[in-house]
Amino acid sequence: MKHLFSTFLLCLVACYGFAQSTKVIVRARAKDAKFIGTGIGGAYVVIHHDLTGEILAQGLTTGNSGNTDLLLKTPHQRYDRLTDDQTARFEANLKLDAPTFVTVEATAPVNRKSAAVKASTQLWLIPGKAMDGEGIILEIPGFMLDILEPQTHQVLSLSSLKDSQVKLKINLVMMCGCVITKGGVWNSEQIEVKAFVKKDGVARGEVPLNFAGIDNIFEGSLPIKEKGMYEVQIYAYDRITKNTGLDRMNFVIQ
């Protein structure tokens, strides 16, 4: 009996005294949309030891954005898989010798710093117990919004403006890169797009932008009557999902 008890203790010590490989999968999913993968540049994932701050693993999610019908159209039951081996993910194999409390962060889309959002969560990792399958899924809210016209710090002549107006034009996509169209899966008709306008630092009101009939494009016209330094902040707001996005720029009328 003493021999058996000693053997048991040795096994117990071995389990927690030596590092065990622990698989961890992390995914970043755009709010109301799909997974953030190779096509949009990926999400940058960092796994920290919560107590010491040590980085245990880091890297990009790679793979495709997933199946639109499965993610957004098919009714789901508890435990249904929404991903497969091709769905974008970051995978790490950590060497853990004890249960470890970690912080998992994802910044996405990593190649679009002006639109990137950081999401995080915390959990215990147990040596040898995989976090695989769907893995750890972090939600990334928002839109990617780019002002296309006018250009940054563009100088325009007041006398040259057609109908005394400056065209405002943006490109708007989901955080996973999915397109926005009229009546589509991501419906332009439920998204409000407006520009806040300042002249020489003083607020001059708002200008609506409407869907232009081309995927992701919204346009509007800003009446201009005076020379000066102008700033526009253009936002998008989904009335149903509450997703938001914003871009800003300055131009000059002389």
mmCIF file of C-alpha atoms in Angstrom:
data_model
loop_
_atom_site.group_PDB
_atom_site.id
_atom_site.type_symbol
_atom_site.label_atom_id
_atom_site.label_comp_id
_atom_site.label_asym_id
_atom_site.label_seq_id
_atom_site.Cartn_x
_atom_site.Cartn_y
_atom_site.Cartn_z
ATOM 1 C CA MET A 1 0.000 0.000 0.000
ATOM 2 C CA LYS A 2 2.829 2.364 0.867
ATOM 3 C CA HIS A 3 4.379 1.638 -2.512
ATOM 4 C CA LEU A 4 1.091 2.393 -4.333
ATOM 5 C CA PHE A 5 0.591 5.603 -2.371
ATOM 6 C CA SER A 6 4.131 6.733 -3.158
ATOM 7 C CA THR A 7 3.580 6.000 -6.837
ATOM 8 C CA PHE A 8 0.370 8.048 -6.790
ATOM 9 C CA LEU A 9 2.157 11.017 -5.210
ATOM 10 C CA LEU A 10 4.940 10.800 -7.772
ATOM 11 C CA CYS A 11 2.396 10.822 -10.608
ATOM 12 C CA LEU A 12 0.614 13.794 -9.076
ATOM 13 C CA VAL A 13 3.863 15.730 -8.753
ATOM 14 C CA ALA A 14 4.805 14.773 -12.297
ATOM 15 C CA CYS A 15 1.527 16.131 -13.636
ATOM 16 C CA TYR A 16 2.037 19.554 -12.074
ATOM 17 C CA GLY A 17 5.821 19.635 -11.840
ATOM 18 C CA PHE A 18 6.554 19.350 -15.557
ATOM 19 C CA ALA A 19 5.273 21.541 -18.365
ATOM 20 C CA GLN A 20 2.478 20.089 -20.455
ATOM 21 C CA SER A 21 1.563 21.173 -23.961
ATOM 22 C CA THR A 22 -1.731 23.086 -23.890
ATOM 23 C CA LYS A 23 -3.417 23.974 -27.173
ATOM 24 C CA VAL A 24 -5.181 27.350 -27.313
ATOM 25 C CA ILE A 25 -7.209 28.623 -30.271
ATOM 26 C CA VAL A 26 -8.298 32.277 -30.393
ATOM 27 C CA ARG A 27 -10.657 33.805 -32.940
ATOM 28 C CA ALA A 28 -11.834 37.386 -33.524
ATOM 29 C CA ARG A 29 -15.338 37.873 -34.875
ATOM 30 C CA ALA A 30 -16.732 41.155 -36.168
ATOM 31 C CA LYS A 31 -19.932 42.155 -34.404
ATOM 32 C CA ASP A 32 -22.979 41.192 -36.513
ATOM 33 C CA ALA A 33 -20.649 39.716 -39.118
ATOM 34 C CA LYS A 34 -17.920 37.142 -39.725
ATOM 35 C CA PHE A 35 -14.463 36.185 -38.539
ATOM 36 C CA ILE A 36 -11.439 38.412 -39.082
ATOM 37 C CA GLY A 37 -8.881 36.562 -41.153
ATOM 38 C CA THR A 38 -6.289 36.741 -43.875
ATOM 39 C CA GLY A 39 -8.445 38.663 -46.354
ATOM 40 C CA ILE A 40 -8.579 41.778 -44.163
ATOM 41 C CA GLY A 41 -5.111 41.398 -42.643
ATOM 42 C CA GLY A 42 -6.081 39.425 -39.555
ATOM 43 C CA ALA A 43 -6.407 40.185 -35.873
ATOM 44 C CA TYR A 44 -3.294 40.406 -33.702
ATOM 45 C CA VAL A 45 -3.633 38.159 -30.663
ATOM 46 C CA VAL A 46 -1.607 38.362 -27.462
ATOM 47 C CA ILE A 47 -1.896 35.935 -24.537
ATOM 48 C CA HIS A 48 -0.485 37.365 -21.273
ATOM 49 C CA HIS A 49 0.202 35.746 -17.918
ATOM 50 C CA ASP A 50 -2.137 37.912 -15.831
ATOM 51 C CA LEU A 51 0.053 38.020 -12.696
ATOM 52 C CA THR A 52 3.467 38.647 -14.248
ATOM 53 C CA GLY A 53 2.517 40.261 -17.571
ATOM 54 C CA GLU A 54 4.695 37.751 -19.425
ATOM 55 C CA ILE A 55 3.643 37.230 -23.032
ATOM 56 C CA LEU A 56 2.991 33.520 -23.449
ATOM 57 C CA ALA A 57 2.063 33.672 -27.153
ATOM 58 C CA GLN A 58 1.291 36.213 -29.854
ATOM 59 C CA GLY A 59 0.493 36.266 -33.541
ATOM 60 C CA LEU A 60 -2.060 36.857 -36.283
ATOM 61 C CA THR A 61 -5.332 35.101 -36.988
ATOM 62 C CA THR A 62 -5.225 33.484 -40.422
ATOM 63 C CA GLY A 63 -7.810 31.689 -42.521
ATOM 64 C CA ASN A 64 -11.127 32.555 -44.112
ATOM 65 C CA SER A 65 -13.987 34.578 -42.641
ATOM 66 C CA GLY A 66 -16.384 31.639 -42.311
ATOM 67 C CA ASN A 67 -19.706 30.588 -43.778
ATOM 68 C CA THR A 68 -22.206 33.468 -44.071
ATOM 69 C CA ASP A 69 -25.296 31.246 -44.074
ATOM 70 C CA LEU A 70 -24.106 29.254 -41.075
ATOM 71 C CA LEU A 71 -23.094 32.325 -39.073
ATOM 72 C CA LEU A 72 -26.013 34.624 -39.827
ATOM 73 C CA LYS A 73 -28.934 32.789 -41.393
ATOM 74 C CA THR A 74 -29.123 29.288 -39.908
ATOM 75 C CA PRO A 75 -30.875 28.776 -36.532
ATOM 76 C CA HIS A 76 -28.349 27.483 -34.004
ATOM 77 C CA GLN A 77 -28.701 24.865 -31.319
ATOM 78 C CA ARG A 78 -26.607 24.687 -28.192
ATOM 79 C CA TYR A 79 -23.110 23.278 -28.924
ATOM 80 C CA ASP A 80 -23.498 23.716 -32.714
ATOM 81 C CA ARG A 81 -20.144 24.460 -34.363
ATOM 82 C CA LEU A 82 -19.945 27.755 -36.251
ATOM 83 C CA THR A 83 -16.373 27.234 -37.432
ATOM 84 C CA ASP A 84 -14.201 24.636 -39.147
ATOM 85 C CA ASP A 85 -10.474 24.100 -39.666
ATOM 86 C CA GLN A 86 -10.360 26.791 -42.384
ATOM 87 C CA THR A 87 -12.044 29.498 -40.303
ATOM 88 C CA ALA A 88 -9.654 32.252 -39.244
ATOM 89 C CA ARG A 89 -7.834 31.613 -35.977
ATOM 90 C CA PHE A 90 -4.626 32.019 -34.017
ATOM 91 C CA GLU A 91 -3.293 28.796 -32.526
ATOM 92 C CA ALA A 92 -0.688 28.407 -29.807
ATOM 93 C CA ASN A 93 0.712 25.432 -27.919
ATOM 94 C CA LEU A 94 1.689 26.683 -24.479
ATOM 95 C CA LYS A 95 3.945 24.817 -22.081
ATOM 96 C CA LEU A 96 2.215 25.072 -18.717
ATOM 97 C CA ASP A 97 3.369 23.471 -15.479
ATOM 98 C CA ALA A 98 0.482 24.800 -13.366
ATOM 99 C CA PRO A 99 -3.004 26.288 -13.840
ATOM 100 C CA THR A 100 -2.444 29.791 -15.213
ATOM 101 C CA PHE A 101 -4.774 32.793 -15.239
ATOM 102 C CA VAL A 102 -4.346 34.659 -18.534
ATOM 103 C CA THR A 103 -5.543 37.722 -20.370
ATOM 104 C CA VAL A 104 -6.299 37.167 -24.057
ATOM 105 C CA GLU A 105 -6.360 40.244 -26.302
ATOM 106 C CA ALA A 106 -7.171 40.714 -29.971
ATOM 107 C CA THR A 107 -6.619 43.927 -31.929
ATOM 108 C CA ALA A 108 -8.431 44.035 -35.250
ATOM 109 C CA PRO A 109 -8.241 44.721 -38.085
ATOM 110 C CA VAL A 110 -4.526 45.026 -37.353
ATOM 111 C CA ASN A 111 -3.690 46.603 -40.731
ATOM 112 C CA ARG A 112 -6.206 49.398 -40.235
ATOM 113 C CA LYS A 113 -4.905 51.346 -37.248
ATOM 114 C CA SER A 114 -7.488 54.120 -37.585
ATOM 115 C CA ALA A 115 -10.323 51.608 -37.258
ATOM 116 C CA ALA A 116 -8.733 48.907 -35.105
ATOM 117 C CA VAL A 117 -10.487 47.883 -31.881
ATOM 118 C CA LYS A 118 -9.024 45.898 -28.983
ATOM 119 C CA ALA A 119 -11.132 43.241 -27.267
ATOM 120 C CA SER A 120 -10.049 41.062 -24.362
ATOM 121 C CA THR A 121 -11.127 38.411 -21.903
ATOM 122 C CA GLN A 122 -9.610 36.467 -19.005
ATOM 123 C CA LEU A 123 -9.681 32.779 -18.099
ATOM 124 C CA TRP A 124 -7.842 29.930 -16.434
ATOM 125 C CA LEU A 125 -5.745 27.644 -18.598
ATOM 126 C CA ILE A 126 -5.209 24.158 -17.195
ATOM 127 C CA PRO A 127 -2.053 22.222 -18.186
ATOM 128 C CA GLY A 128 -2.851 19.688 -20.896
ATOM 129 C CA LYS A 129 -6.500 20.798 -21.268
ATOM 130 C CA ALA A 130 -7.020 22.137 -24.784
ATOM 131 C CA MET A 131 -9.000 25.255 -25.638
ATOM 132 C CA ASP A 132 -9.727 23.991 -29.124
ATOM 133 C CA GLY A 133 -12.823 23.528 -31.283
ATOM 134 C CA GLU A 134 -14.457 26.951 -31.498
ATOM 135 C CA GLY A 135 -11.744 28.165 -29.144
ATOM 136 C CA ILE A 136 -11.863 31.543 -27.437
ATOM 137 C CA ILE A 137 -13.949 33.970 -29.514
ATOM 138 C CA LEU A 138 -13.530 37.719 -29.021
ATOM 139 C CA GLU A 139 -16.119 40.100 -30.495
ATOM 140 C CA ILE A 140 -14.826 43.128 -32.414
ATOM 141 C CA PRO A 141 -17.485 45.869 -32.701
ATOM 142 C CA GLY A 142 -17.581 48.672 -35.251
ATOM 143 C CA PHE A 143 -17.171 49.595 -38.912
ATOM 144 C CA MET A 144 -14.177 50.472 -41.045
ATOM 145 C CA LEU A 145 -14.912 53.908 -42.497
ATOM 146 C CA ASP A 146 -12.632 55.766 -44.937
ATOM 147 C CA ILE A 147 -13.203 59.267 -46.275
ATOM 148 C CA LEU A 148 -12.451 59.175 -50.009
ATOM 149 C CA GLU A 149 -13.441 62.748 -50.921
ATOM 150 C CA PRO A 150 -12.258 65.369 -50.258
ATOM 151 C CA GLN A 151 -8.673 64.283 -49.771
ATOM 152 C CA THR A 152 -6.709 65.010 -46.618
ATOM 153 C CA HIS A 153 -5.662 68.677 -46.477
ATOM 154 C CA GLN A 154 -6.838 69.209 -50.037
ATOM 155 C CA VAL A 155 -6.826 72.870 -51.049
ATOM 156 C CA LEU A 156 -9.863 73.935 -53.080
ATOM 157 C CA SER A 157 -10.740 77.265 -54.671
ATOM 158 C CA LEU A 158 -14.111 78.677 -53.632
ATOM 159 C CA SER A 159 -14.708 79.976 -57.165
ATOM 160 C CA SER A 160 -14.075 76.533 -58.676
ATOM 161 C CA LEU A 161 -16.696 74.676 -56.626
ATOM 162 C CA LYS A 162 -19.597 73.332 -58.635
ATOM 163 C CA ASP A 163 -22.852 74.719 -57.202
ATOM 164 C CA SER A 164 -20.796 75.956 -54.215
ATOM 165 C CA GLN A 165 -20.599 72.442 -52.814
ATOM 166 C CA VAL A 166 -17.881 69.995 -51.789
ATOM 167 C CA LYS A 167 -18.588 66.340 -52.442
ATOM 168 C CA LEU A 168 -18.328 64.029 -49.431
ATOM 169 C CA LYS A 169 -17.668 60.379 -50.234
ATOM 170 C CA ILE A 170 -16.815 57.447 -47.971
ATOM 171 C CA ASN A 171 -16.162 53.723 -48.142
ATOM 172 C CA LEU A 172 -17.818 51.718 -45.354
ATOM 173 C CA VAL A 173 -17.339 47.998 -44.627
ATOM 174 C CA MET A 174 -17.801 45.611 -41.752
ATOM 175 C CA MET A 175 -14.791 44.893 -39.532
ATOM 176 C CA CYS A 176 -14.302 41.555 -41.283
ATOM 177 C CA GLY A 177 -14.346 43.255 -44.701
ATOM 178 C CA CYS A 178 -17.894 42.153 -45.593
ATOM 179 C CA VAL A 179 -19.688 44.422 -48.062
ATOM 180 C CA ILE A 180 -22.594 46.743 -47.278
ATOM 181 C CA THR A 181 -25.339 46.942 -49.916
ATOM 182 C CA LYS A 182 -28.935 48.057 -50.194
ATOM 183 C CA GLY A 183 -31.153 45.240 -48.919
ATOM 184 C CA GLY A 184 -28.175 42.915 -48.484
ATOM 185 C CA VAL A 185 -27.046 40.812 -45.544
ATOM 186 C CA TRP A 186 -25.440 44.011 -44.247
ATOM 187 C CA ASN A 187 -28.117 46.478 -45.241
ATOM 188 C CA SER A 188 -27.231 50.084 -46.039
ATOM 189 C CA GLU A 189 -30.811 51.150 -45.294
ATOM 190 C CA GLN A 190 -30.388 50.595 -41.544
ATOM 191 C CA ILE A 191 -27.138 52.556 -41.334
ATOM 192 C CA GLU A 192 -27.157 56.296 -40.672
ATOM 193 C CA VAL A 193 -24.174 58.175 -42.096
ATOM 194 C CA LYS A 194 -23.594 61.861 -41.312
ATOM 195 C CA ALA A 195 -20.791 64.403 -41.276
ATOM 196 C CA PHE A 196 -20.118 66.789 -38.405
ATOM 197 C CA VAL A 197 -18.674 69.960 -39.940
ATOM 198 C CA LYS A 198 -16.434 72.639 -38.412
ATOM 199 C CA LYS A 199 -15.052 75.807 -40.002
ATOM 200 C CA ASP A 200 -12.088 77.420 -38.302
ATOM 201 C CA GLY A 201 -12.861 75.346 -35.217
ATOM 202 C CA VAL A 202 -16.527 76.387 -34.989
ATOM 203 C CA ALA A 203 -19.328 73.848 -35.492
ATOM 204 C CA ARG A 204 -21.323 74.407 -38.689
ATOM 205 C CA GLY A 205 -23.914 71.622 -38.472
ATOM 206 C CA GLU A 206 -24.383 68.164 -39.952
ATOM 207 C CA VAL A 207 -24.626 66.793 -43.490
ATOM 208 C CA PRO A 208 -26.283 63.437 -44.325
ATOM 209 C CA LEU A 209 -24.643 60.936 -46.682
ATOM 210 C CA ASN A 210 -26.710 58.395 -48.610
ATOM 211 C CA PHE A 211 -25.939 55.023 -50.157
ATOM 212 C CA ALA A 212 -24.600 55.637 -53.672
ATOM 213 C CA GLY A 213 -25.834 52.408 -55.273
ATOM 214 C CA ILE A 214 -22.304 50.976 -55.291
ATOM 215 C CA ASP A 215 -21.138 48.457 -52.686
ATOM 216 C CA ASN A 216 -19.879 50.238 -49.535
ATOM 217 C CA ILE A 217 -20.085 53.769 -50.981
ATOM 218 C CA PHE A 218 -22.011 56.643 -49.352
ATOM 219 C CA GLU A 219 -22.085 60.208 -50.701
ATOM 220 C CA GLY A 220 -23.333 63.658 -49.780
ATOM 221 C CA SER A 221 -22.794 67.336 -50.570
ATOM 222 C CA LEU A 222 -21.470 69.996 -48.221
ATOM 223 C CA PRO A 223 -22.581 73.579 -49.051
ATOM 224 C CA ILE A 224 -19.626 75.979 -48.909
ATOM 225 C CA LYS A 225 -20.052 79.756 -48.861
ATOM 226 C CA GLU A 226 -16.872 80.958 -47.179
ATOM 227 C CA LYS A 227 -13.152 80.481 -47.344
ATOM 228 C CA GLY A 228 -11.460 78.900 -44.360
ATOM 229 C CA MET A 229 -10.125 75.782 -42.668
ATOM 230 C CA TYR A 230 -12.682 72.968 -42.617
ATOM 231 C CA GLU A 231 -12.860 69.762 -40.614
ATOM 232 C CA VAL A 232 -15.296 66.918 -41.188
ATOM 233 C CA GLN A 233 -15.940 63.949 -38.930
ATOM 234 C CA ILE A 234 -18.074 61.367 -40.691
ATOM 235 C CA TYR A 235 -19.736 58.658 -38.641
ATOM 236 C CA ALA A 236 -21.784 55.541 -39.369
ATOM 237 C CA TYR A 237 -24.379 54.215 -36.923
ATOM 238 C CA ASP A 238 -26.377 51.012 -37.333
ATOM 239 C CA ARG A 239 -29.790 51.626 -35.782
ATOM 240 C CA ILE A 240 -30.338 47.908 -35.080
ATOM 241 C CA THR A 241 -26.950 46.470 -34.065
ATOM 242 C CA LYS A 242 -25.577 49.752 -32.638
ATOM 243 C CA ASN A 243 -22.304 49.326 -34.514
ATOM 244 C CA THR A 244 -20.421 52.593 -35.038
ATOM 245 C CA GLY A 245 -17.470 53.844 -37.055
ATOM 246 C CA LEU A 246 -15.822 57.205 -37.743
ATOM 247 C CA ASP A 247 -13.170 58.905 -39.843
ATOM 248 C CA ARG A 248 -12.069 62.549 -39.879
ATOM 249 C CA MET A 249 -10.074 64.848 -42.128
ATOM 250 C CA ASN A 250 -9.313 68.506 -42.846
ATOM 251 C CA PHE A 251 -9.385 70.523 -46.059
ATOM 252 C CA VAL A 252 -8.933 74.157 -47.053
ATOM 253 C CA ILE A 253 -11.132 76.521 -49.049
ATOM 254 C CA GLN A 254 -9.304 79.546 -50.408
#
